[in-house]
Short mmCIF file of C-alpha atoms and ligand atoms in Angstrom, two decimals:
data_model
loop_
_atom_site.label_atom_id
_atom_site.label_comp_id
_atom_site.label_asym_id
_atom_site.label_seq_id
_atom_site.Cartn_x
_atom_site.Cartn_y
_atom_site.Cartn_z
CA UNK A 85 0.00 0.00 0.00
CA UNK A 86 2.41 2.31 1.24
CA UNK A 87 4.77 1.86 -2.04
CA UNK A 88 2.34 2.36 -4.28
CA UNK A 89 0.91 5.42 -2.45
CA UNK A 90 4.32 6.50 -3.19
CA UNK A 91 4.75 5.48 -6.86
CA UNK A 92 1.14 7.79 -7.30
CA UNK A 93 2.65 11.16 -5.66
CA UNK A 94 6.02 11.07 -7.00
CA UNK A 95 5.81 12.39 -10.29
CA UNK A 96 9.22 11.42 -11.93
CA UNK A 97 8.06 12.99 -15.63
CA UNK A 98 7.63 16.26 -14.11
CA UNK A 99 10.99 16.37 -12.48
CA UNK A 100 12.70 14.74 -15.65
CA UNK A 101 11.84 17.75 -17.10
CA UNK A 102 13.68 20.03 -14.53
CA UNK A 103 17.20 18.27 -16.05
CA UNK A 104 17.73 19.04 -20.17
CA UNK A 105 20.22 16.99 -20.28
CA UNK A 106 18.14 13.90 -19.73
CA UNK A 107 16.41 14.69 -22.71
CA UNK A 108 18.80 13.60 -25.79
CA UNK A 109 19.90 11.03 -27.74
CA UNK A 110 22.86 8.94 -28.14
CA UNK A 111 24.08 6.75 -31.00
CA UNK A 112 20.33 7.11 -31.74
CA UNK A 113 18.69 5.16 -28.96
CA UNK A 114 17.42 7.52 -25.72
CA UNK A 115 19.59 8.24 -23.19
CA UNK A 116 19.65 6.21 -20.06
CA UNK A 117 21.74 8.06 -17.36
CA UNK A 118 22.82 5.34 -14.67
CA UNK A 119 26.24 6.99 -14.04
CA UNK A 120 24.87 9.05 -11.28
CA UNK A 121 28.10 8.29 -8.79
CA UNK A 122 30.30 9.64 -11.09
CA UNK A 123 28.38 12.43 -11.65
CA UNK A 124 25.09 14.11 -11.51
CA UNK A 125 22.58 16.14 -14.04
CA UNK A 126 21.81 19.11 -13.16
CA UNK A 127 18.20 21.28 -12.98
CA UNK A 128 17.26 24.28 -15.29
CA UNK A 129 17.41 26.54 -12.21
CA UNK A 130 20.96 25.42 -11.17
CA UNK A 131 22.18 26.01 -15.19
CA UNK A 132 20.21 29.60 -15.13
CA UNK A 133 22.07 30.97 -12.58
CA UNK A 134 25.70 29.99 -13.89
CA UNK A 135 24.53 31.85 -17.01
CA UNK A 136 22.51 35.03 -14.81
CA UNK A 137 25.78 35.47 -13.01
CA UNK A 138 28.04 35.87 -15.82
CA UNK A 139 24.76 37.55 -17.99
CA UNK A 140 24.65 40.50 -15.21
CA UNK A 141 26.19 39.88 -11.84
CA UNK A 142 30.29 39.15 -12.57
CA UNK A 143 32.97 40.81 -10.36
CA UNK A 144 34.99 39.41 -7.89
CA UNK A 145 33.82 39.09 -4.29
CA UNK A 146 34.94 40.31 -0.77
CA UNK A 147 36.81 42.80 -2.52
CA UNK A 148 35.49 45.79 -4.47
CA UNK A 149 33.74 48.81 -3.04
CA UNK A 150 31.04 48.55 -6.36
CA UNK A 151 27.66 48.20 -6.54
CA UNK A 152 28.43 44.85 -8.64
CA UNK A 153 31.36 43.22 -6.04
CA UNK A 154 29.02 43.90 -3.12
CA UNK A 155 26.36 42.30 -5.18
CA UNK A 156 27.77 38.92 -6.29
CA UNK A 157 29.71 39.36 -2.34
CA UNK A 158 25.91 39.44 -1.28
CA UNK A 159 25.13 35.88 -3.93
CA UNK A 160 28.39 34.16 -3.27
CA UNK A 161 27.64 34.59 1.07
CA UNK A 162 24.10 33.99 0.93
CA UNK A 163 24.64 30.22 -1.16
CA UNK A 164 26.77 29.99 1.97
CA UNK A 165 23.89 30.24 4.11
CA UNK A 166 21.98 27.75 1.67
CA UNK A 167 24.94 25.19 2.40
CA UNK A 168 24.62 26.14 6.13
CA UNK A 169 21.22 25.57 6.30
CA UNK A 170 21.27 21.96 4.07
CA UNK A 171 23.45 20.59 6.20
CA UNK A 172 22.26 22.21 9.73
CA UNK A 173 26.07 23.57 10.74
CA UNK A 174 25.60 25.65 13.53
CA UNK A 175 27.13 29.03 11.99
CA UNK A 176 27.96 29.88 8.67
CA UNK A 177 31.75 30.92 9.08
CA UNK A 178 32.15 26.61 9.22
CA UNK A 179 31.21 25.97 5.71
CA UNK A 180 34.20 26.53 3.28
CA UNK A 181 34.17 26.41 -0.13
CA UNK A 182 36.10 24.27 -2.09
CA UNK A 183 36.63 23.05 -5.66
CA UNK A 184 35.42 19.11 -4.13
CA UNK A 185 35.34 16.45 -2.20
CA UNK A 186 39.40 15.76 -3.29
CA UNK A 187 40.02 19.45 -2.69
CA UNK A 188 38.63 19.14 0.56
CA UNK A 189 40.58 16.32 1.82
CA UNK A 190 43.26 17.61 0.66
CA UNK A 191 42.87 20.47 2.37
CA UNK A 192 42.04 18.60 5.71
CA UNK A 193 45.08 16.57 5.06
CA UNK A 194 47.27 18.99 5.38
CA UNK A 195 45.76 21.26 7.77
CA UNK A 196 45.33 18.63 10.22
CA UNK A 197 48.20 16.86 9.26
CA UNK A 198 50.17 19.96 11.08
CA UNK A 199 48.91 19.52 14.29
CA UNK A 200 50.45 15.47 14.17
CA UNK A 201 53.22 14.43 15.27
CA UNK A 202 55.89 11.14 14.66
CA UNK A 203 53.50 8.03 15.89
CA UNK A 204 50.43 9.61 15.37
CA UNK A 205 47.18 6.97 13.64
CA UNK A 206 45.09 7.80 11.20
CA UNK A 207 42.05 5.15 10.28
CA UNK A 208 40.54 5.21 7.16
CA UNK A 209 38.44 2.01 5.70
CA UNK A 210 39.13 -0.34 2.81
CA UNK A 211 36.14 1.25 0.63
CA UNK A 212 37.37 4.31 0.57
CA UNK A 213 37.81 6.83 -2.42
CA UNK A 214 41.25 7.29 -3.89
CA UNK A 215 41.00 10.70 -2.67
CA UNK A 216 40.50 9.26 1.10
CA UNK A 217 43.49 7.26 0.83
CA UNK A 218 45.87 9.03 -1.04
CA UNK A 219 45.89 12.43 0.74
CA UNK A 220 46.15 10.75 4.49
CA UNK A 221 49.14 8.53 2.75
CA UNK A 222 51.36 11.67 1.62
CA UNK A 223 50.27 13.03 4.89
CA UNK A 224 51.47 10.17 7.19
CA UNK A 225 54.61 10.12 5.23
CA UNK A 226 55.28 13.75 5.66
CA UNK A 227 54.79 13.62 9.42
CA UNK A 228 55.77 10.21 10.21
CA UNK A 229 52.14 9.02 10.93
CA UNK A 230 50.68 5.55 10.55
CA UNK A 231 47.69 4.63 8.56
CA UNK A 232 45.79 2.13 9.82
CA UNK A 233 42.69 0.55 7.78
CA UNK A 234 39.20 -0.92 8.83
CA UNK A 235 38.50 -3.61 6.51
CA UNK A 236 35.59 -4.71 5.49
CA UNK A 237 32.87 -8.72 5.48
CA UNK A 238 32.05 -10.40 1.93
CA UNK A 239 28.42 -7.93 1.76
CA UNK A 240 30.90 -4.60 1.84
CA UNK A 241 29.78 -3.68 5.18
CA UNK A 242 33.44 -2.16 7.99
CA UNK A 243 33.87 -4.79 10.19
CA UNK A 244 33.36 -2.98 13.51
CA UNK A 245 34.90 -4.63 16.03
CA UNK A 246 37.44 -4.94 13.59
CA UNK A 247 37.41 -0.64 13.89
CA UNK A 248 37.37 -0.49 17.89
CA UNK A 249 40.39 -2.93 17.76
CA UNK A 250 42.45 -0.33 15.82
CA UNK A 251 41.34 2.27 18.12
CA UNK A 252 43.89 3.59 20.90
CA UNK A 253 45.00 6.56 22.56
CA UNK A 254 47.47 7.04 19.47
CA UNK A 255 44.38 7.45 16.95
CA UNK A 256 44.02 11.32 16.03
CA UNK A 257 41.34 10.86 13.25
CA UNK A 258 39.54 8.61 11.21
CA UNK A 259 38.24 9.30 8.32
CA UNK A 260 35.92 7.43 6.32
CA UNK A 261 33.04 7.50 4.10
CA UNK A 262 29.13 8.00 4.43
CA UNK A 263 28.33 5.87 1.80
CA UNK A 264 30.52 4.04 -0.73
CA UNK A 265 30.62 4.53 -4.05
CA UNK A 266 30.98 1.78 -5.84
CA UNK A 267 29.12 -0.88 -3.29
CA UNK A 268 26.34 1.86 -2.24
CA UNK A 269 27.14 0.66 1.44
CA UNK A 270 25.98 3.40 4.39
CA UNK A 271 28.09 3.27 6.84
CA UNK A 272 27.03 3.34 10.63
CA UNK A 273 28.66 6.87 10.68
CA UNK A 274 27.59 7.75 13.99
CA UNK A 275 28.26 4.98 16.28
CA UNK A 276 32.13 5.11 14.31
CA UNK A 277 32.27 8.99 15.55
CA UNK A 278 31.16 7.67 19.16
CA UNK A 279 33.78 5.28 19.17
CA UNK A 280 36.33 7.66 18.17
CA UNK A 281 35.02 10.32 20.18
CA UNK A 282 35.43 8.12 23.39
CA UNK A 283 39.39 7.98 22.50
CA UNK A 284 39.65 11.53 21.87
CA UNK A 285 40.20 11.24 17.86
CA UNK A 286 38.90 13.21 15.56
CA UNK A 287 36.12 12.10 12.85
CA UNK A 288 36.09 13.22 8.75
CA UNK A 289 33.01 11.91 6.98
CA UNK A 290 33.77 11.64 3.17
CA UNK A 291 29.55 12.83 2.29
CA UNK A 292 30.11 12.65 -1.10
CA UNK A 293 27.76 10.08 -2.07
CA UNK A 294 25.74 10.74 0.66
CA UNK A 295 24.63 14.48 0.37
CA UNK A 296 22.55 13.60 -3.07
CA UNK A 297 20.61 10.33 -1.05
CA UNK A 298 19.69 11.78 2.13
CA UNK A 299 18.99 14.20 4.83
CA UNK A 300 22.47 15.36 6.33
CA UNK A 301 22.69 17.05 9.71
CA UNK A 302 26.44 17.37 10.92
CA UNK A 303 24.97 18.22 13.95
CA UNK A 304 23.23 15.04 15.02
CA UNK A 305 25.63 13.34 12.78
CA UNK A 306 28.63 14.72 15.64
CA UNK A 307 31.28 14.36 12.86
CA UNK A 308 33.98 17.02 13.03
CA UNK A 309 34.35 17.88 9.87
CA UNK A 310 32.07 16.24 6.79
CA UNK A 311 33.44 17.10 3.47
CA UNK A 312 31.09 16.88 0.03
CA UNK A 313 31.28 17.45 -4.04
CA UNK A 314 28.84 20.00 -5.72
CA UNK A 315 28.62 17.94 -9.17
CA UNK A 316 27.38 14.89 -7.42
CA UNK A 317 24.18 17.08 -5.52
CA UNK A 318 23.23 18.36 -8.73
CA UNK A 319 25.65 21.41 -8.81
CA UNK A 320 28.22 22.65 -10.95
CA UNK A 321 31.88 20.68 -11.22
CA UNK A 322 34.18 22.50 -9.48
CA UNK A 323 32.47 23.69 -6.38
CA UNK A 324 32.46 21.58 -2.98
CA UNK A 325 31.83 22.24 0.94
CA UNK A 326 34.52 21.49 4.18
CA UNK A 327 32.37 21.45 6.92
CA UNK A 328 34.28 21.54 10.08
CA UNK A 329 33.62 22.44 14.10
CA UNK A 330 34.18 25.98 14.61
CA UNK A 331 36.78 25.48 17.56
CA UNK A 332 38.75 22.90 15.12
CA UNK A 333 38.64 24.97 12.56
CA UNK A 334 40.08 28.09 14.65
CA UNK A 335 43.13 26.64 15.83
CA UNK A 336 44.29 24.91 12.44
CA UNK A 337 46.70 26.07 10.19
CA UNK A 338 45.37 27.47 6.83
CA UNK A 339 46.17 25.50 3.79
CA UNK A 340 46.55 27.55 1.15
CA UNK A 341 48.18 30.83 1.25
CA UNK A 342 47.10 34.45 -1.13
CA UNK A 343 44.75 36.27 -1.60
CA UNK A 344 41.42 36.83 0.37
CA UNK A 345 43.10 34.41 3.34
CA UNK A 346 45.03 37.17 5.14
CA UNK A 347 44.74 39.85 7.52
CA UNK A 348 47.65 41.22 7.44
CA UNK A 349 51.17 40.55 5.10
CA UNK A 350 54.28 42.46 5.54
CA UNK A 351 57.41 40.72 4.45
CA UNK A 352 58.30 39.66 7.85
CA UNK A 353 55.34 38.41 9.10
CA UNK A 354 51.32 37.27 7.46
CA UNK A 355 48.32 37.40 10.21
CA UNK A 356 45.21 35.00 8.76
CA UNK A 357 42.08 36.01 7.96
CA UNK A 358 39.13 35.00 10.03
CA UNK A 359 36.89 31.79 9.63
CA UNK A 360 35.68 30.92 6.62
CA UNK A 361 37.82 32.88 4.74
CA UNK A 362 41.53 31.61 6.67
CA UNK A 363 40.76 28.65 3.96
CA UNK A 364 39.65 30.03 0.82
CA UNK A 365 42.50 31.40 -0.49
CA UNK A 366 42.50 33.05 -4.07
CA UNK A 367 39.47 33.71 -6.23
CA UNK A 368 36.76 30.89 -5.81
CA UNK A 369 34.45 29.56 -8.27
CA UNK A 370 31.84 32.32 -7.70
CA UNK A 371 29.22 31.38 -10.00
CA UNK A 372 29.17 27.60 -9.45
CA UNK A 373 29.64 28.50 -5.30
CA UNK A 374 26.23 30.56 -5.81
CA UNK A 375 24.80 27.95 -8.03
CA UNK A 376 25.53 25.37 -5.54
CA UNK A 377 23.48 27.25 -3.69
CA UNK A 378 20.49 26.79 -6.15
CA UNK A 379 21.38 23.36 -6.14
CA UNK A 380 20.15 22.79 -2.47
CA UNK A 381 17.01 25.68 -3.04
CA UNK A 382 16.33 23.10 -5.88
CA UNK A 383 16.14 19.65 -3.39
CA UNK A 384 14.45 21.66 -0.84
CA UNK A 385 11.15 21.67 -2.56
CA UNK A 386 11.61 18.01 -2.59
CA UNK A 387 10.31 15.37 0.17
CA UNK A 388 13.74 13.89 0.71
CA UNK A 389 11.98 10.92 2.56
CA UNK A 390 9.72 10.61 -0.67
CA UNK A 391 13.19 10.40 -2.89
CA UNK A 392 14.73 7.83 -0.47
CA UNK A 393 11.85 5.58 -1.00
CA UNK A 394 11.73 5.86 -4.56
CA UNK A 395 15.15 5.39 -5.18
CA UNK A 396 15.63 2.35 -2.78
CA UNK A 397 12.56 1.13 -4.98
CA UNK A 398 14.32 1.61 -7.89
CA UNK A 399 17.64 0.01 -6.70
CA UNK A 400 15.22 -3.38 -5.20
CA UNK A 401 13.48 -3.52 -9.15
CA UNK A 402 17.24 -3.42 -10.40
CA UNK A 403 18.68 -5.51 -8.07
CA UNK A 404 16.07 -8.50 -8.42
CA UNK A 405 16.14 -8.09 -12.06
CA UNK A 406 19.91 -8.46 -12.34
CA UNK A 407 20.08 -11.49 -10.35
CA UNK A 408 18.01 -13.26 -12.96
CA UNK A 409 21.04 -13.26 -15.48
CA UNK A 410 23.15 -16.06 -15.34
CA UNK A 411 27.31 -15.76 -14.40
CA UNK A 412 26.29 -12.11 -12.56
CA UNK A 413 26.90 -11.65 -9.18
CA UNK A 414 26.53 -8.23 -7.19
CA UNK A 415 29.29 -6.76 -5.48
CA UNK A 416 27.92 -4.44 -2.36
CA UNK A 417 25.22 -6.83 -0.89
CA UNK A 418 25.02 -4.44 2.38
CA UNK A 419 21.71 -4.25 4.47
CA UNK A 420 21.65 -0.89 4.16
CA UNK A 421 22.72 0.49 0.50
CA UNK A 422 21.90 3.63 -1.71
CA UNK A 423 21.08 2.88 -5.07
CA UNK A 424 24.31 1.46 -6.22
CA UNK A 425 24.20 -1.61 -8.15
CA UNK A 426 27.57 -3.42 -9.02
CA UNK A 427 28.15 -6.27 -10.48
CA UNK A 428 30.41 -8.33 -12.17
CA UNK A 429 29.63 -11.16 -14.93
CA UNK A 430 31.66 -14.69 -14.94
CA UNK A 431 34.39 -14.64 -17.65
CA UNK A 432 33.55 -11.37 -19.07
CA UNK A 433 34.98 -8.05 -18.47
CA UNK A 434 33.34 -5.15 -17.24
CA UNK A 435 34.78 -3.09 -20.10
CA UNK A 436 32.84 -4.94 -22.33
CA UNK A 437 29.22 -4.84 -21.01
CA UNK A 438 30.32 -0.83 -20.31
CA UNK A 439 31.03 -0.36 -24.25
CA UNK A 440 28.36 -2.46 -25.47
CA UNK A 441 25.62 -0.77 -22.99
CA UNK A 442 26.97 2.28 -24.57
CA UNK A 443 26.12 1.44 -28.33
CA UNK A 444 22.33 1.02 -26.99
CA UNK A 445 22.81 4.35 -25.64
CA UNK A 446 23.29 3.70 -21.70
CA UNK A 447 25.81 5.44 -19.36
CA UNK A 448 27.03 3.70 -16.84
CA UNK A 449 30.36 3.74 -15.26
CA UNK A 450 33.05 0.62 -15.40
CA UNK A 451 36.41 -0.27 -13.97
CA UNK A 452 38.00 0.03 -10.28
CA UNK A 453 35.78 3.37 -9.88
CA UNK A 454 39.04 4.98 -8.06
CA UNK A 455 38.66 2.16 -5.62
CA UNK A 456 41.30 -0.38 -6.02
CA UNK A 457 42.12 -1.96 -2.77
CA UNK A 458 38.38 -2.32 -2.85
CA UNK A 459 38.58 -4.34 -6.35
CA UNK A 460 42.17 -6.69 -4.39
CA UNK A 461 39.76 -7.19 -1.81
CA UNK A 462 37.18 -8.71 -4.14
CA UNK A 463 39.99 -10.25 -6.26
CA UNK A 464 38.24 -8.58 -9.29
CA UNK A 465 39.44 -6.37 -12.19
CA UNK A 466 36.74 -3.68 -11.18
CA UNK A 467 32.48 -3.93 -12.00
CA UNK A 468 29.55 -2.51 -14.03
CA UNK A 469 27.95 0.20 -11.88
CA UNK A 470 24.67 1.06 -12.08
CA UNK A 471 24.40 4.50 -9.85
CA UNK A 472 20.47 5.54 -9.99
CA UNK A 473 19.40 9.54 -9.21
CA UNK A 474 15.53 10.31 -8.53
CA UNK A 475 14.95 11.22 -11.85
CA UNK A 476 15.53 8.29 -13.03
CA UNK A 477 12.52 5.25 -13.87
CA UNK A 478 11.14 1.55 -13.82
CA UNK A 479 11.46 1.70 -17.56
CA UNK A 480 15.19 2.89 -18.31
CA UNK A 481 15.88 0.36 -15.59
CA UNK A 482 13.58 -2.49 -18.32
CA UNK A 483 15.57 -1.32 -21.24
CA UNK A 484 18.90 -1.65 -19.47
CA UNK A 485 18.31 -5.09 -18.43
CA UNK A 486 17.10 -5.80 -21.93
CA UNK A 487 20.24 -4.45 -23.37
CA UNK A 488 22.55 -6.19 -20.90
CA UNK A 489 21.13 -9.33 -21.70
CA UNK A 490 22.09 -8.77 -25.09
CA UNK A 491 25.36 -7.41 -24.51
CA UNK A 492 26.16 -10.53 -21.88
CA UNK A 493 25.03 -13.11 -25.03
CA UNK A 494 27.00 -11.07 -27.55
CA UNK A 495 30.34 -11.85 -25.24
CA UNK A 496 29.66 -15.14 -24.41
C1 PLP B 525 33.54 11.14 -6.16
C2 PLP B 525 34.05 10.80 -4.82
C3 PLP B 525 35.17 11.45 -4.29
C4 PLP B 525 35.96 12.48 -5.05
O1 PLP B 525 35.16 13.53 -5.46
P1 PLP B 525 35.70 14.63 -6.49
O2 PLP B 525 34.46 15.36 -6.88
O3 PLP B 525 36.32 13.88 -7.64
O4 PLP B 525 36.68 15.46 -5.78
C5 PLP B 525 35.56 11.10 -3.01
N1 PLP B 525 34.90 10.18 -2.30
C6 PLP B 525 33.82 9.54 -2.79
C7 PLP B 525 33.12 8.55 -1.93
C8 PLP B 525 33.37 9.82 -4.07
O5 PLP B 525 32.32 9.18 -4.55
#
């Protein structure tokens, strides 16, 4: 009762139409858009006011005494607020802008990775990102830290008591991810940031493939610093959000150094700029920053709990569907998933299935998915993903199995 009550009020035409992009075709079939974790579409609105910022509101911010600086100033802090209020951080100064997730780790990496010192542990997981791993690894070589990782069971799910084994008093951080991107696990972020709390460490939660799937509050999350992409919530490339506790955030060392960052420079000595701005050195991406903005104005006149149900609907019709072809198994088999479906097929390579799903006109994304200890712990070359957004539907998800049948027959 209750799913179809849902099917009836969410009207997936009517948003399709919010994204162009959806709306084309490739190689002369329709375009089916399942590469979602790579990255999104994104709405009318959010395109509009790229172009409405260049079209009449350009100059550069926190800078001029003009009508126009103060203006886009006045855009650029208000999408700040937007972020601010998306995410429920507590002030506004604690939302930094960055060009991504990668950006923002990097960023973190460094930053924090002053404050270490020779003997210091850092945990990530075994599902992280690329940009989770490598960042902390350049880190703990710089300072003479040691990285420590949480693996993971045969479903894809951390292995907790696994986790509170490699806690100790020597753990600083950990920093792992919301939701993974190439298994669609969610992680049990808050009892990890209660563990690590109760030692003293610090927590980094890697949101971005969470941000687009569900309700985020840092707050009731307790992380102490949640870091997130704009292109994957439907905003522009390029643009991204460090979230981090005021306090933190106060006594660490800016990253970057220029313009827009200081107080005060004389050739002897450079005083920092207050919070946010200690850590956005140089010229940002003003028009996607503001456009972010739209990004979250955009989801907000969405029921987020209506979204969730669809899309877990849509990865369950997938899922069940998949399973019926002979030779595939799923990779990510979690109890608690986005809508991520993996999977590899026996004696065929992902590449493959990726190319020939491409000739029928569907996206989806192929290979190690910038997870490779991920791929050694599956003793696989890397899998098909499937990554599935709210706009998309029961029927691309018909023709897709259709066409991977084919494809799978074609290479056997
Ligand atoms: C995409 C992704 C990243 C990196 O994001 P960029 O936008 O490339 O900086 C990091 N972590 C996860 C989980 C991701 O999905």
């Amino acid at each position: 009762m209750l799913k179809e009550k849902i099917r009836h009020d969410f009207d997936v035409e009517a948003i399709r139409k919010d994204f162009p992009a959806l709306d084309q075709e490739v190689y002369g079939k329709k375009l089916i858009y399942f590469d979602n974790g790579a990255t999104s579409q994104k709405p009318r609105s959010v395109i509009k006011t790229v172009e409405q910022y260049y079209l009449s509101d350009n100059a550069n911010v926190h800078r001029g005494v003009h009508h126009l600086s103060q203006k886009a100033t006045d855009l650029f802090e208000a999408s700040r607020r937007i972020v601010q209020n998306a995410i429920n951080a507590p002030e506004e100064e604690t939302v930094i802008f960055t060009k991504g997730t990668t950006d923002s780790i990097n960023l973190l990496a460094f930053s924090i990775g002053e404050t270490l010192k020779t003997g210091d542990e850092v945990i990530i997981s075994e599902m992280e990102h690329h940009s989770n791993i490598v960042p902390w690894q350049m880190m703990c070589e710089r300072k003479g830290c040691i990285l420590k990782v949480i693996p993971i069971n045969d479903k894809g799910e951390l292995i907790m008591s696994e986790y509170e084994q490699l806690l100790s008093d020597k753990t600083k951080l950990v920093a792992v991810t919301h939701v993974s991107n190439t298994l669609g696990t969610i992680n049990p972020v808050e009892q990890i940031i209660e563990m690590a709390h109760k030692k003293g460490a610090w927590v980094m939660i890697d949101g971005a493939q969470s941000i687009q799937h569900m309700k985020i509050d840092v707050q009731a999350m307790g992380c102490d610093f949640y870091v997130f992409s704009g292109h994957k919530v439907f905003g522009p490339t390029g643009t991204g959000v460090m979230y981090g506790k005021k306090e933190i955030l106060e006594n660490l060392p800016p990253y970057q150094g220029g313009g827009d960052m200081i107080d005060k420079v004389t050739f002897e000595k450079t005083t920092y700029n207050v919070l946010p701005f200690k850590f956005e050195a140089g010229t940002p991406n003003i028009a996607g920053c503001i456009a972010l903005g739209e990004a979250f104005n955009y989801l907000s006149g969405l029921d987020h709990n209506e979204l969730a149900a669809y899309e877990e609907e849509l990865l369950d019709y997938a899922e069940k569907q998949l399973l019926t072809i002979e030779g595939l198994r799923l990779i990510g088999t979690a109890s608690k998933k986005i809508s991520v479906a993996s999977f590899v097929v026996d004696g065929i390579h992902p590449f493959d299935i990726g190319t020939l799903l491409d000739k029928q006109g569907i996206a989806v994304r192929t290979g190690h998915h910038c997870t490779q200890p991920l791929m050694d712990r599956f003793a696989i070359p890397g899998t098909v993903r499937a990554s599935f957004a709210f706009y998309n539907t029961r029927e691309e998800i018909d023709q897709f199995i259709i066409a991977l049948k084919r494809s799978v027959n074609m290479l056997r």
